[in-house]
């Protein structure tokens, strides 16, 4: 694989961009792989990448029913932060955030990580207490966050209205090195690095069945034929229950659509990310100038990957209270993705009742930020057939044993 560099851009500029290689190969599947990852979203691709990089397992296929990054990875609002309350969450999200810091250099592709800072606004006294508690927990966990008062919020976000009609801004939880990244570039960067290691990324290939023998995985059936493997990682977000069903077990997951929208582009108005969980909405400004706005989940389980008018209305009405200037903007696009939710709003990184099958799911409304940490931890689980320190607390057994990792506040999105 040729390296991307300023020199390469200059060279290609001089020869009318005729010399760029394909970023990843599109092979037909082989009969057998040492490991198969189902799902070429960020989590699946990062799992494959760290299988190769950290554990030397390179005879790997990533199987994707659509196009890579076309699921939630390419549909999310790209907020990256690690200000979670519980120790196991802070550890995996902070590992991920720190890997984002050097991802462009590590993967030799510009993923546009922008550590512009994230504020979670407190607009009730209950939220003030909750976020102050998180700031104290983060101090103990080594996660750099701080509680800030309303005047500091106003300095950071001049377009905000502090004395809104229903909920004044009482302060916020500020993570200065949180931010955003270009979502599909993250998927592309991992895909290119996997392909360079000789892994096969097979798009337009749905897994339709899973064969087991003596309680262990034997093969997957796909729309491109049967493929054997001894290690199978299911990393399919909104379709986790469907794939688990093919292998004969159930997951404690509900799937539901989450929606977002963008405005017309405007001049730079806000250079941090703001989450307003009481009125409910979150917003950042893209490099093109659009206000990127996220809303809530649908109130019923469903598999629809699209937006709906009432969500736009609810979300924009709520945000206009805190950002009156929004009322002057036109909204351009809306969309939805299917997120997979667990009862404690924490993910599952686990072995399963079937030998050689591992599941990475349940990131719900907040798994973009965790892609590199999740891939790192999942690769270790698959390679060693046992969870390492980052994944240990996120096993399926926690639901049987009542060891929940409650992150419903940190999840940020009401559901
Ligand atoms: P996906 O990217 O969905 O990848 C799973 C892949 O599996 C898909 O490409 C799918 O086609 C494939 N697949 C499914 N079934 C099969 C099959 N049978 N065979 C083969 N392939 C299959 N998170 C944040 O951290 N910050 C945010 O700001 C944020 N905002 C969000 C906003 C919205 C509107 C949405 C929908 C989500 C948001 N999230 C956010 C959550 C985040 O997008 C997800 O948690 C994350 O992208 C999940 O990544 P993934 O790789 O697990 O799943
Ligand atoms: O987890 O930060 C998050 C988030 C923001 C919007 C959707 N999820």
CSV table of C-alpha atoms and ligand atoms in Angstrom, one decimal:
chain,number,residue,atom,x,y,z
A,1,UNK,CA,0.0,0.0,0.0
A,2,UNK,CA,1.4,3.4,-1.0
A,3,UNK,CA,1.5,5.9,1.9
A,4,UNK,CA,-0.6,9.0,1.8
A,5,UNK,CA,1.5,12.1,2.3
A,6,UNK,CA,1.7,15.8,1.2
A,7,UNK,CA,4.3,14.6,-1.3
A,8,UNK,CA,1.8,12.1,-2.8
A,9,UNK,CA,-0.9,14.8,-3.1
A,10,UNK,CA,1.6,17.1,-4.9
A,11,UNK,CA,2.8,14.2,-7.2
A,12,UNK,CA,-0.8,13.2,-8.1
A,13,UNK,CA,-1.8,16.9,-8.6
A,14,UNK,CA,0.9,17.1,-11.3
A,15,UNK,CA,-0.3,14.0,-13.1
A,16,UNK,CA,-4.1,14.8,-12.9
A,17,UNK,CA,-4.7,12.3,-10.1
A,18,UNK,CA,-4.3,9.3,-12.3
A,19,UNK,CA,-2.0,7.3,-10.0
A,20,UNK,CA,-4.0,6.7,-6.9
A,21,UNK,CA,-4.5,3.1,-5.9
A,22,UNK,CA,-7.8,1.6,-4.7
A,23,UNK,CA,-7.9,2.1,-1.0
A,24,UNK,CA,-9.0,-1.5,-0.3
A,25,UNK,CA,-9.4,-4.6,-2.5
A,26,UNK,CA,-12.8,-6.2,-3.2
A,27,UNK,CA,-12.0,-9.9,-3.3
A,28,UNK,CA,-14.4,-12.9,-3.6
A,29,UNK,CA,-14.5,-14.9,-0.3
A,30,UNK,CA,-12.1,-17.8,0.3
A,31,UNK,CA,-13.4,-21.2,1.5
A,32,UNK,CA,-12.0,-20.7,5.0
A,33,UNK,CA,-10.6,-18.0,7.3
A,34,UNK,CA,-9.0,-18.2,10.8
A,35,UNK,CA,-11.5,-15.6,11.9
A,36,UNK,CA,-14.6,-13.9,10.4
A,37,UNK,CA,-16.0,-10.6,11.5
A,38,UNK,CA,-19.6,-10.0,10.5
A,39,UNK,CA,-20.3,-6.3,10.0
A,40,UNK,CA,-18.0,-3.7,8.3
A,41,UNK,CA,-19.0,-0.8,10.6
A,42,UNK,CA,-16.3,0.9,12.6
A,43,UNK,CA,-16.4,-1.7,15.4
A,44,UNK,CA,-16.1,-4.7,13.0
A,45,UNK,CA,-13.3,-3.1,11.0
A,46,UNK,CA,-11.4,-2.0,14.1
A,47,UNK,CA,-11.8,-5.5,15.5
A,48,UNK,CA,-10.2,-7.0,12.4
A,49,UNK,CA,-7.5,-4.3,12.4
A,50,UNK,CA,-6.4,-5.1,16.0
A,51,UNK,CA,-6.6,-8.8,15.4
A,52,UNK,CA,-3.9,-8.3,12.8
A,53,UNK,CA,-1.9,-5.5,14.4
A,54,UNK,CA,-2.0,-6.7,18.1
A,55,UNK,CA,-2.3,-10.5,17.7
A,56,UNK,CA,-0.9,-11.4,14.3
A,57,UNK,CA,-4.1,-13.0,13.1
A,58,UNK,CA,-4.4,-11.8,9.5
A,59,UNK,CA,-6.3,-14.6,7.7
A,60,UNK,CA,-9.4,-12.7,8.4
A,61,UNK,CA,-12.6,-11.8,6.4
A,62,UNK,CA,-14.9,-8.9,7.3
A,63,UNK,CA,-18.3,-9.6,5.8
A,64,UNK,CA,-20.7,-6.8,5.1
A,65,UNK,CA,-24.2,-7.1,3.7
A,66,UNK,CA,-24.2,-3.5,2.3
A,67,UNK,CA,-21.3,-1.1,1.9
A,68,UNK,CA,-18.7,-0.6,4.5
A,69,UNK,CA,-19.6,2.2,7.0
A,70,UNK,CA,-23.2,2.3,5.6
A,71,UNK,CA,-24.7,1.4,9.0
A,72,UNK,CA,-24.7,3.5,12.1
A,73,UNK,CA,-21.0,4.3,11.6
A,74,UNK,CA,-21.9,6.5,8.6
A,75,UNK,CA,-25.1,7.9,10.2
A,76,UNK,CA,-24.0,9.2,13.5
A,77,UNK,CA,-23.4,12.7,14.8
A,78,UNK,CA,-19.7,11.8,15.6
A,79,UNK,CA,-19.5,13.0,19.2
A,80,UNK,CA,-16.4,11.7,20.9
A,81,UNK,CA,-16.1,11.9,24.7
A,82,UNK,CA,-15.2,9.6,27.7
A,83,UNK,CA,-17.0,11.4,30.5
A,84,UNK,CA,-18.8,8.2,31.8
A,85,UNK,CA,-19.5,7.5,35.4
A,86,UNK,CA,-18.6,3.9,36.1
A,87,UNK,CA,-14.9,2.7,36.1
A,88,UNK,CA,-15.2,0.0,33.3
A,89,UNK,CA,-16.9,2.5,31.0
A,90,UNK,CA,-14.4,5.3,31.7
A,91,UNK,CA,-11.6,2.9,31.0
A,92,UNK,CA,-12.8,1.7,27.5
A,93,UNK,CA,-14.1,5.1,26.4
A,94,UNK,CA,-10.9,6.9,27.4
A,95,UNK,CA,-8.8,4.2,25.7
A,96,UNK,CA,-10.9,4.9,22.6
A,97,UNK,CA,-10.6,8.7,22.9
A,98,UNK,CA,-6.9,8.5,23.3
A,99,UNK,CA,-6.6,6.2,20.2
A,100,UNK,CA,-8.6,8.8,18.3
A,101,UNK,CA,-5.9,11.4,19.1
A,102,UNK,CA,-3.3,9.6,17.0
A,103,UNK,CA,-5.6,7.7,14.6
A,104,UNK,CA,-4.8,9.7,11.5
A,105,UNK,CA,-1.1,9.1,12.0
A,106,UNK,CA,-1.5,5.4,13.0
A,107,UNK,CA,-3.7,4.5,10.0
A,108,UNK,CA,-2.2,7.0,7.6
A,109,UNK,CA,-5.5,8.6,6.7
A,110,UNK,CA,-6.9,11.9,7.8
A,111,UNK,CA,-10.0,11.1,10.0
A,112,UNK,CA,-10.3,14.8,10.9
A,113,UNK,CA,-10.3,14.2,14.7
A,114,UNK,CA,-11.2,17.6,16.1
A,115,UNK,CA,-10.8,17.7,19.9
A,116,UNK,CA,-12.8,20.9,20.1
A,117,UNK,CA,-14.3,20.1,23.5
A,118,UNK,CA,-17.7,18.8,24.5
A,119,UNK,CA,-20.1,20.4,27.1
A,120,UNK,CA,-23.0,18.5,28.6
A,121,UNK,CA,-25.3,21.2,29.8
A,122,UNK,CA,-26.9,21.0,33.3
A,123,UNK,CA,-30.4,22.6,33.1
A,124,UNK,CA,-31.9,21.2,36.3
A,125,UNK,CA,-30.5,20.9,39.9
A,126,UNK,CA,-30.6,17.1,39.5
A,127,UNK,CA,-28.3,17.4,36.5
A,128,UNK,CA,-26.0,19.7,38.4
A,129,UNK,CA,-25.5,17.1,41.1
A,130,UNK,CA,-25.2,14.3,38.5
A,131,UNK,CA,-22.5,16.0,36.5
A,132,UNK,CA,-20.6,17.2,39.5
A,133,UNK,CA,-20.5,13.6,40.6
A,134,UNK,CA,-19.3,12.5,37.2
A,135,UNK,CA,-16.5,15.2,37.3
A,136,UNK,CA,-15.3,13.8,40.7
A,137,UNK,CA,-15.5,10.2,39.4
A,138,UNK,CA,-13.6,11.2,36.2
A,139,UNK,CA,-10.8,12.9,38.3
A,140,UNK,CA,-10.3,9.5,40.1
A,141,UNK,CA,-10.4,7.7,36.8
A,142,UNK,CA,-7.8,9.9,35.1
A,143,UNK,CA,-10.3,11.3,32.6
A,144,UNK,CA,-9.8,15.1,32.1
A,145,UNK,CA,-13.2,16.7,32.7
A,146,UNK,CA,-14.3,19.6,34.8
A,147,UNK,CA,-17.5,21.2,36.2
A,148,UNK,CA,-18.0,24.8,34.7
A,149,UNK,CA,-20.4,27.5,35.7
A,150,UNK,CA,-22.9,29.3,33.4
A,151,UNK,CA,-20.5,32.3,32.6
A,152,UNK,CA,-17.8,29.9,31.4
A,153,UNK,CA,-20.5,28.1,29.3
A,154,UNK,CA,-21.4,31.5,27.7
A,155,UNK,CA,-17.7,32.2,27.0
A,156,UNK,CA,-17.4,28.9,25.2
A,157,UNK,CA,-20.7,29.1,23.4
A,158,UNK,CA,-21.6,32.7,22.7
A,159,UNK,CA,-24.8,31.8,20.8
A,160,UNK,CA,-26.3,30.1,23.9
A,161,UNK,CA,-29.2,31.6,25.8
A,162,UNK,CA,-28.5,31.1,29.6
A,163,UNK,CA,-32.0,32.1,30.8
A,164,UNK,CA,-34.2,30.0,28.6
A,165,UNK,CA,-38.0,30.0,29.1
A,166,UNK,CA,-38.2,26.6,30.8
A,167,UNK,CA,-34.7,25.5,31.8
A,168,UNK,CA,-31.9,28.0,32.5
A,169,UNK,CA,-28.3,26.9,31.9
A,170,UNK,CA,-26.9,26.2,35.4
A,171,UNK,CA,-23.5,25.0,34.3
A,172,UNK,CA,-22.0,22.0,32.5
A,173,UNK,CA,-19.7,19.0,32.4
A,174,UNK,CA,-16.8,20.1,30.1
A,175,UNK,CA,-14.4,17.7,28.5
A,176,UNK,CA,-11.8,19.9,26.6
A,177,UNK,CA,-10.3,17.0,24.6
A,178,UNK,CA,-13.6,15.5,23.6
A,179,UNK,CA,-14.8,16.4,20.1
A,180,UNK,CA,-15.7,15.0,16.7
A,181,UNK,CA,-14.1,13.0,13.8
A,182,UNK,CA,-15.2,12.4,10.2
A,183,UNK,CA,-17.3,9.2,10.6
A,184,UNK,CA,-16.9,7.5,7.3
A,185,UNK,CA,-13.2,8.3,7.2
A,186,UNK,CA,-12.8,6.2,10.3
A,187,UNK,CA,-14.4,3.2,8.6
A,188,UNK,CA,-12.3,3.9,5.4
A,189,UNK,CA,-9.1,4.2,7.4
A,190,UNK,CA,-9.5,0.9,9.2
A,191,UNK,CA,-10.7,-0.8,5.9
A,192,UNK,CA,-7.6,0.4,4.1
A,193,UNK,CA,-5.3,-0.7,6.9
A,194,UNK,CA,-7.0,-4.2,7.1
A,195,UNK,CA,-6.8,-4.6,3.3
A,196,UNK,CA,-3.1,-3.7,3.4
A,197,UNK,CA,-2.5,-6.5,6.0
A,198,UNK,CA,-4.0,-9.0,3.5
A,199,UNK,CA,-7.5,-9.3,5.1
A,200,UNK,CA,-10.5,-9.7,2.8
A,201,UNK,CA,-13.3,-7.1,3.1
A,202,UNK,CA,-16.3,-8.6,1.4
A,203,UNK,CA,-19.1,-6.1,0.7
A,204,UNK,CA,-22.6,-6.8,-0.6
A,205,UNK,CA,-22.5,-10.2,1.1
A,206,UNK,CA,-25.1,-10.9,3.8
A,207,UNK,CA,-24.7,-13.6,6.4
A,208,UNK,CA,-27.9,-15.7,6.2
A,209,UNK,CA,-27.1,-18.6,8.5
A,210,UNK,CA,-24.6,-19.9,11.1
A,211,UNK,CA,-23.6,-23.6,11.2
A,212,UNK,CA,-22.5,-25.1,14.5
A,213,UNK,CA,-21.2,-28.6,15.4
A,214,UNK,CA,-20.7,-30.0,18.9
A,215,UNK,CA,-21.6,-26.6,20.4
A,216,UNK,CA,-19.0,-24.7,18.4
A,217,UNK,CA,-19.1,-22.6,15.2
A,218,UNK,CA,-18.2,-24.3,12.0
A,219,UNK,CA,-19.2,-22.0,9.1
A,220,UNK,CA,-21.3,-19.1,8.0
A,221,UNK,CA,-23.7,-19.3,5.1
A,222,UNK,CA,-23.7,-16.1,3.0
A,223,UNK,CA,-25.2,-14.7,-0.2
A,224,UNK,CA,-21.7,-15.5,-1.7
A,225,UNK,CA,-21.6,-19.1,-0.4
A,226,UNK,CA,-20.5,-21.1,2.6
A,227,UNK,CA,-17.3,-20.0,4.5
A,228,UNK,CA,-15.7,-22.0,7.2
A,229,UNK,CA,-14.1,-20.6,10.4
A,230,UNK,CA,-13.3,-21.5,14.0
A,231,UNK,CA,-13.8,-17.9,15.3
A,232,UNK,CA,-16.8,-15.7,14.5
A,233,UNK,CA,-17.2,-12.2,15.7
A,234,UNK,CA,-20.7,-10.7,15.4
A,235,UNK,CA,-20.4,-7.0,15.2
A,236,UNK,CA,-23.6,-5.9,13.6
A,237,UNK,CA,-25.1,-3.2,15.9
A,238,UNK,CA,-28.9,-2.9,15.1
A,239,UNK,CA,-29.0,-6.5,13.8
A,240,UNK,CA,-27.3,-8.2,16.7
A,241,UNK,CA,-30.5,-10.1,17.8
A,242,UNK,CA,-31.0,-11.4,14.3
A,243,UNK,CA,-27.5,-12.8,14.0
A,244,UNK,CA,-27.6,-14.3,17.6
A,245,UNK,CA,-30.9,-15.9,16.5
A,246,UNK,CA,-29.1,-17.6,13.6
A,247,UNK,CA,-26.6,-19.1,16.1
A,248,UNK,CA,-29.4,-20.2,18.4
A,249,UNK,CA,-29.1,-17.8,21.4
A,250,UNK,CA,-30.9,-14.6,22.5
A,251,UNK,CA,-29.4,-11.3,23.5
A,252,UNK,CA,-30.8,-8.8,26.1
A,253,UNK,CA,-31.1,-6.1,23.4
A,254,UNK,CA,-33.8,-4.0,21.9
A,255,UNK,CA,-33.4,-2.3,18.5
A,256,UNK,CA,-34.8,1.1,17.8
A,257,UNK,CA,-34.2,4.0,15.4
A,258,UNK,CA,-32.3,7.0,16.4
A,259,UNK,CA,-32.5,10.2,14.3
A,260,UNK,CA,-30.4,13.2,13.3
A,261,UNK,CA,-30.6,16.2,10.9
A,262,UNK,CA,-28.4,19.0,9.5
A,263,UNK,CA,-29.2,22.6,8.8
A,264,UNK,CA,-28.1,24.7,5.8
A,265,UNK,CA,-24.4,25.7,6.1
A,266,UNK,CA,-23.7,29.0,7.9
A,267,UNK,CA,-20.6,30.9,8.9
A,268,UNK,CA,-18.7,29.6,12.0
A,269,UNK,CA,-21.1,30.0,14.9
A,270,UNK,CA,-20.1,27.4,17.5
A,271,UNK,CA,-16.7,25.7,17.8
A,272,UNK,CA,-17.5,23.2,20.6
A,273,UNK,CA,-20.0,20.4,20.8
A,274,UNK,CA,-23.0,21.0,23.1
A,275,UNK,CA,-25.3,18.3,24.5
A,276,UNK,CA,-28.5,19.6,26.1
A,277,UNK,CA,-30.1,16.5,27.6
A,278,UNK,CA,-33.0,18.1,29.6
A,279,UNK,CA,-34.6,19.9,26.6
A,280,UNK,CA,-33.1,17.1,24.6
A,281,UNK,CA,-30.9,17.8,21.6
A,282,UNK,CA,-27.2,18.0,20.8
A,283,UNK,CA,-25.4,20.1,18.3
A,284,UNK,CA,-22.0,20.8,16.7
A,285,UNK,CA,-21.0,22.6,13.5
A,286,UNK,CA,-19.5,20.7,10.7
A,287,UNK,CA,-16.5,21.9,8.7
A,288,UNK,CA,-18.9,22.7,5.9
A,289,UNK,CA,-20.8,25.0,8.3
A,290,UNK,CA,-24.0,22.9,8.8
A,291,UNK,CA,-25.4,22.6,12.3
A,292,UNK,CA,-25.4,18.9,13.0
A,293,UNK,CA,-28.3,18.1,15.3
A,294,UNK,CA,-29.3,14.9,17.0
A,295,UNK,CA,-32.6,14.0,18.5
A,296,UNK,CA,-34.0,11.1,20.5
A,297,UNK,CA,-34.9,7.5,19.8
A,298,UNK,CA,-38.3,6.3,18.5
A,299,UNK,CA,-40.5,5.2,21.4
A,300,UNK,CA,-41.1,1.7,20.0
A,301,UNK,CA,-38.8,-1.1,18.7
A,302,UNK,CA,-38.3,-1.0,15.0
A,303,UNK,CA,-35.8,-1.5,12.1
A,304,UNK,CA,-36.4,1.6,10.1
A,305,UNK,CA,-33.3,3.4,8.9
A,306,UNK,CA,-35.0,6.8,8.2
A,307,UNK,CA,-36.1,10.0,9.9
A,308,UNK,CA,-39.6,11.2,10.7
A,309,UNK,CA,-41.1,14.7,10.8
A,310,UNK,CA,-42.3,14.6,14.4
A,311,UNK,CA,-38.7,14.1,15.6
A,312,UNK,CA,-37.4,17.1,13.7
A,313,UNK,CA,-40.2,19.2,15.1
A,314,UNK,CA,-39.6,18.0,18.7
A,315,UNK,CA,-35.8,18.3,18.6
A,316,UNK,CA,-35.7,21.7,16.9
A,317,UNK,CA,-38.4,23.1,19.1
A,318,UNK,CA,-36.4,22.0,22.2
A,319,UNK,CA,-33.1,23.3,21.0
A,320,UNK,CA,-34.5,26.7,19.9
A,321,UNK,CA,-35.2,27.4,23.6
A,322,UNK,CA,-31.4,27.3,24.3
A,323,UNK,CA,-30.2,28.4,20.9
A,324,UNK,CA,-32.7,31.0,19.6
A,325,UNK,CA,-30.7,31.7,16.4
A,326,UNK,CA,-31.6,28.2,15.2
A,327,UNK,CA,-35.1,29.4,14.5
A,328,UNK,CA,-33.8,31.3,11.4
A,329,UNK,CA,-32.2,28.3,9.8
A,330,UNK,CA,-33.5,25.9,7.2
A,331,UNK,CA,-33.1,22.2,7.9
A,332,UNK,CA,-31.6,20.3,4.9
A,333,UNK,CA,-31.5,16.6,5.6
A,334,UNK,CA,-32.7,14.1,8.2
A,335,UNK,CA,-31.9,10.4,8.6
A,336,UNK,CA,-32.0,7.5,11.1
A,337,UNK,CA,-30.0,4.5,12.1
A,338,UNK,CA,-30.9,1.4,14.1
A,339,UNK,CA,-29.2,1.3,17.5
A,340,UNK,CA,-29.1,-1.7,19.8
A,341,UNK,CA,-29.9,-1.0,23.4
A,342,UNK,CA,-29.2,-3.0,26.6
A,343,UNK,CA,-31.0,-2.4,29.8
A,344,UNK,CA,-28.1,-0.8,31.6
A,345,UNK,CA,-27.1,1.2,28.5
A,346,UNK,CA,-23.6,-0.4,28.5
A,347,UNK,CA,-22.2,-2.5,25.7
A,348,UNK,CA,-21.7,-6.3,25.4
A,349,UNK,CA,-18.2,-7.6,24.6
A,350,UNK,CA,-18.6,-11.3,25.3
A,351,UNK,CA,-18.2,-14.9,24.6
A,352,UNK,CA,-21.5,-16.6,23.9
A,353,UNK,CA,-23.1,-20.0,24.6
A,354,UNK,CA,-21.7,-21.2,21.3
A,355,UNK,CA,-17.9,-22.0,21.3
A,356,UNK,CA,-15.9,-19.7,19.0
A,357,UNK,CA,-18.7,-17.1,18.6
A,358,UNK,CA,-18.1,-13.7,20.2
A,359,UNK,CA,-20.5,-10.7,20.3
A,360,UNK,CA,-19.8,-7.0,20.3
A,361,UNK,CA,-23.1,-5.1,20.6
A,362,UNK,CA,-25.3,-2.9,22.7
A,363,UNK,CA,-23.3,0.4,22.1
A,364,UNK,CA,-26.8,1.9,21.7
A,365,UNK,CA,-26.8,5.6,20.9
A,366,UNK,CA,-23.1,6.1,21.8
A,367,UNK,CA,-20.8,3.7,20.0
A,368,UNK,CA,-19.0,5.9,17.5
A,369,UNK,CA,-16.8,7.4,20.2
A,370,UNK,CA,-15.7,3.9,21.3
A,371,UNK,CA,-14.7,2.4,18.0
A,372,UNK,CA,-11.0,2.1,18.5
A,373,UNK,CA,-11.2,1.0,22.2
A,374,UNK,CA,-13.9,-1.5,21.3
A,375,UNK,CA,-12.0,-3.0,18.4
A,376,UNK,CA,-8.9,-3.3,20.6
A,377,UNK,CA,-10.8,-5.1,23.4
A,378,UNK,CA,-12.8,-7.3,21.0
A,379,UNK,CA,-9.7,-8.4,19.1
A,380,UNK,CA,-8.1,-9.5,22.4
A,381,UNK,CA,-11.3,-11.4,23.3
A,382,UNK,CA,-11.4,-13.2,20.0
A,383,UNK,CA,-7.7,-13.9,19.8
A,384,UNK,CA,-7.3,-15.3,23.4
A,385,UNK,CA,-10.9,-16.7,23.8
A,386,UNK,CA,-11.0,-14.7,27.1
A,387,UNK,CA,-11.7,-11.1,27.8
A,388,UNK,CA,-8.8,-8.7,28.7
A,389,UNK,CA,-9.1,-5.9,31.3
A,390,UNK,CA,-11.0,-3.6,29.0
A,391,UNK,CA,-13.8,-6.1,28.1
A,392,UNK,CA,-14.0,-8.1,31.4
A,393,UNK,CA,-16.9,-6.2,32.9
A,394,UNK,CA,-19.0,-6.2,29.7
A,395,UNK,CA,-19.7,-9.9,29.5
A,396,UNK,CA,-23.2,-11.3,29.0
A,397,UNK,CA,-23.1,-13.0,32.5
A,398,UNK,CA,-23.6,-9.5,34.1
A,399,UNK,CA,-27.3,-9.7,33.2
A,400,UNK,CA,-27.7,-13.1,34.9
A,401,UNK,CA,-25.7,-12.0,37.9
A,402,UNK,CA,-27.1,-8.5,38.3
A,403,UNK,CA,-23.7,-6.7,37.9
A,404,UNK,CA,-25.2,-3.9,35.8
A,405,UNK,CA,-23.0,-1.0,34.6
A,406,UNK,CA,-25.6,1.7,34.7
A,407,UNK,CA,-24.8,4.5,32.2
A,408,UNK,CA,-28.2,5.8,31.5
A,409,UNK,CA,-27.2,9.4,32.3
A,410,UNK,CA,-23.9,9.3,30.5
A,411,UNK,CA,-25.6,7.9,27.4
A,412,UNK,CA,-26.9,11.4,26.9
A,413,UNK,CA,-29.8,10.4,24.6
A,414,UNK,CA,-33.2,10.0,26.2
A,415,UNK,CA,-34.6,6.5,25.8
B,1,LIG,P1,-22.7,-0.3,12.2
B,1,LIG,O1,-21.9,0.9,11.7
B,1,LIG,O2,-24.2,-0.2,12.2
B,1,LIG,O3,-22.2,-1.6,11.5
B,1,LIG,C1,-22.8,-2.8,11.5
B,1,LIG,C2,-22.8,-3.4,10.1
B,1,LIG,O4,-23.3,-4.7,10.1
B,1,LIG,C3,-23.7,-2.6,9.1
B,1,LIG,O5,-22.9,-2.0,8.1
B,1,LIG,C4,-24.7,-3.7,8.6
B,1,LIG,O6,-25.0,-3.5,7.2
B,1,LIG,C5,-23.9,-5.0,8.9
B,1,LIG,N1,-24.8,-6.1,9.0
B,1,LIG,C6,-25.9,-6.3,9.6
B,1,LIG,N2,-26.5,-7.5,9.4
B,1,LIG,C7,-25.6,-8.2,8.6
B,1,LIG,C8,-25.6,-9.5,8.0
B,1,LIG,N3,-26.6,-10.3,8.2
B,1,LIG,N4,-24.5,-9.8,7.3
B,1,LIG,C9,-23.5,-8.9,7.0
B,1,LIG,N5,-23.5,-7.7,7.6
B,1,LIG,C10,-24.5,-7.3,8.3
B,1,LIG,N6,-22.3,7.4,18.8
B,1,LIG,C11,-21.4,8.3,19.4
B,1,LIG,O7,-20.5,7.9,20.0
B,1,LIG,N7,-21.6,9.7,19.2
B,1,LIG,C12,-22.6,10.2,18.5
B,1,LIG,O8,-22.7,11.4,18.3
B,1,LIG,C13,-23.6,9.3,18.0
B,1,LIG,N8,-24.6,9.8,17.3
B,1,LIG,C14,-25.5,9.0,16.7
B,1,LIG,C15,-26.5,9.5,15.9
B,1,LIG,C16,-27.4,8.7,15.2
B,1,LIG,C17,-28.5,9.3,14.4
B,1,LIG,C18,-27.2,7.2,15.3
B,1,LIG,C19,-28.1,6.3,14.5
B,1,LIG,C20,-26.2,6.7,16.1
B,1,LIG,C21,-25.3,7.5,16.8
B,1,LIG,N9,-24.3,7.0,17.6
B,1,LIG,C22,-23.4,7.9,18.1
B,1,LIG,C23,-24.1,5.6,17.8
B,1,LIG,C24,-23.1,5.0,16.8
B,1,LIG,O9,-23.4,5.4,15.5
B,1,LIG,C25,-23.1,3.5,16.9
B,1,LIG,O10,-23.1,3.0,18.2
B,1,LIG,C26,-21.9,2.9,16.1
B,1,LIG,O11,-21.8,3.5,14.9
B,1,LIG,C27,-22.1,1.4,16.0
B,1,LIG,O12,-21.1,1.0,15.1
B,1,LIG,P2,-21.0,-0.5,14.6
B,1,LIG,O13,-19.8,-0.7,13.8
B,1,LIG,O14,-21.3,-1.4,15.8
B,1,LIG,O15,-22.4,-0.6,13.7
B,2,LIG,O1,-23.0,9.4,22.9
B,2,LIG,O2,-22.2,11.4,22.9
B,2,LIG,C1,-23.0,10.5,22.5
B,2,LIG,C2,-24.1,10.9,21.6
B,2,LIG,C3,-24.4,12.1,21.1
B,2,LIG,C4,-25.4,11.9,20.3
B,2,LIG,C5,-25.7,10.6,20.2
B,2,LIG,N1,-24.9,10.0,21.0
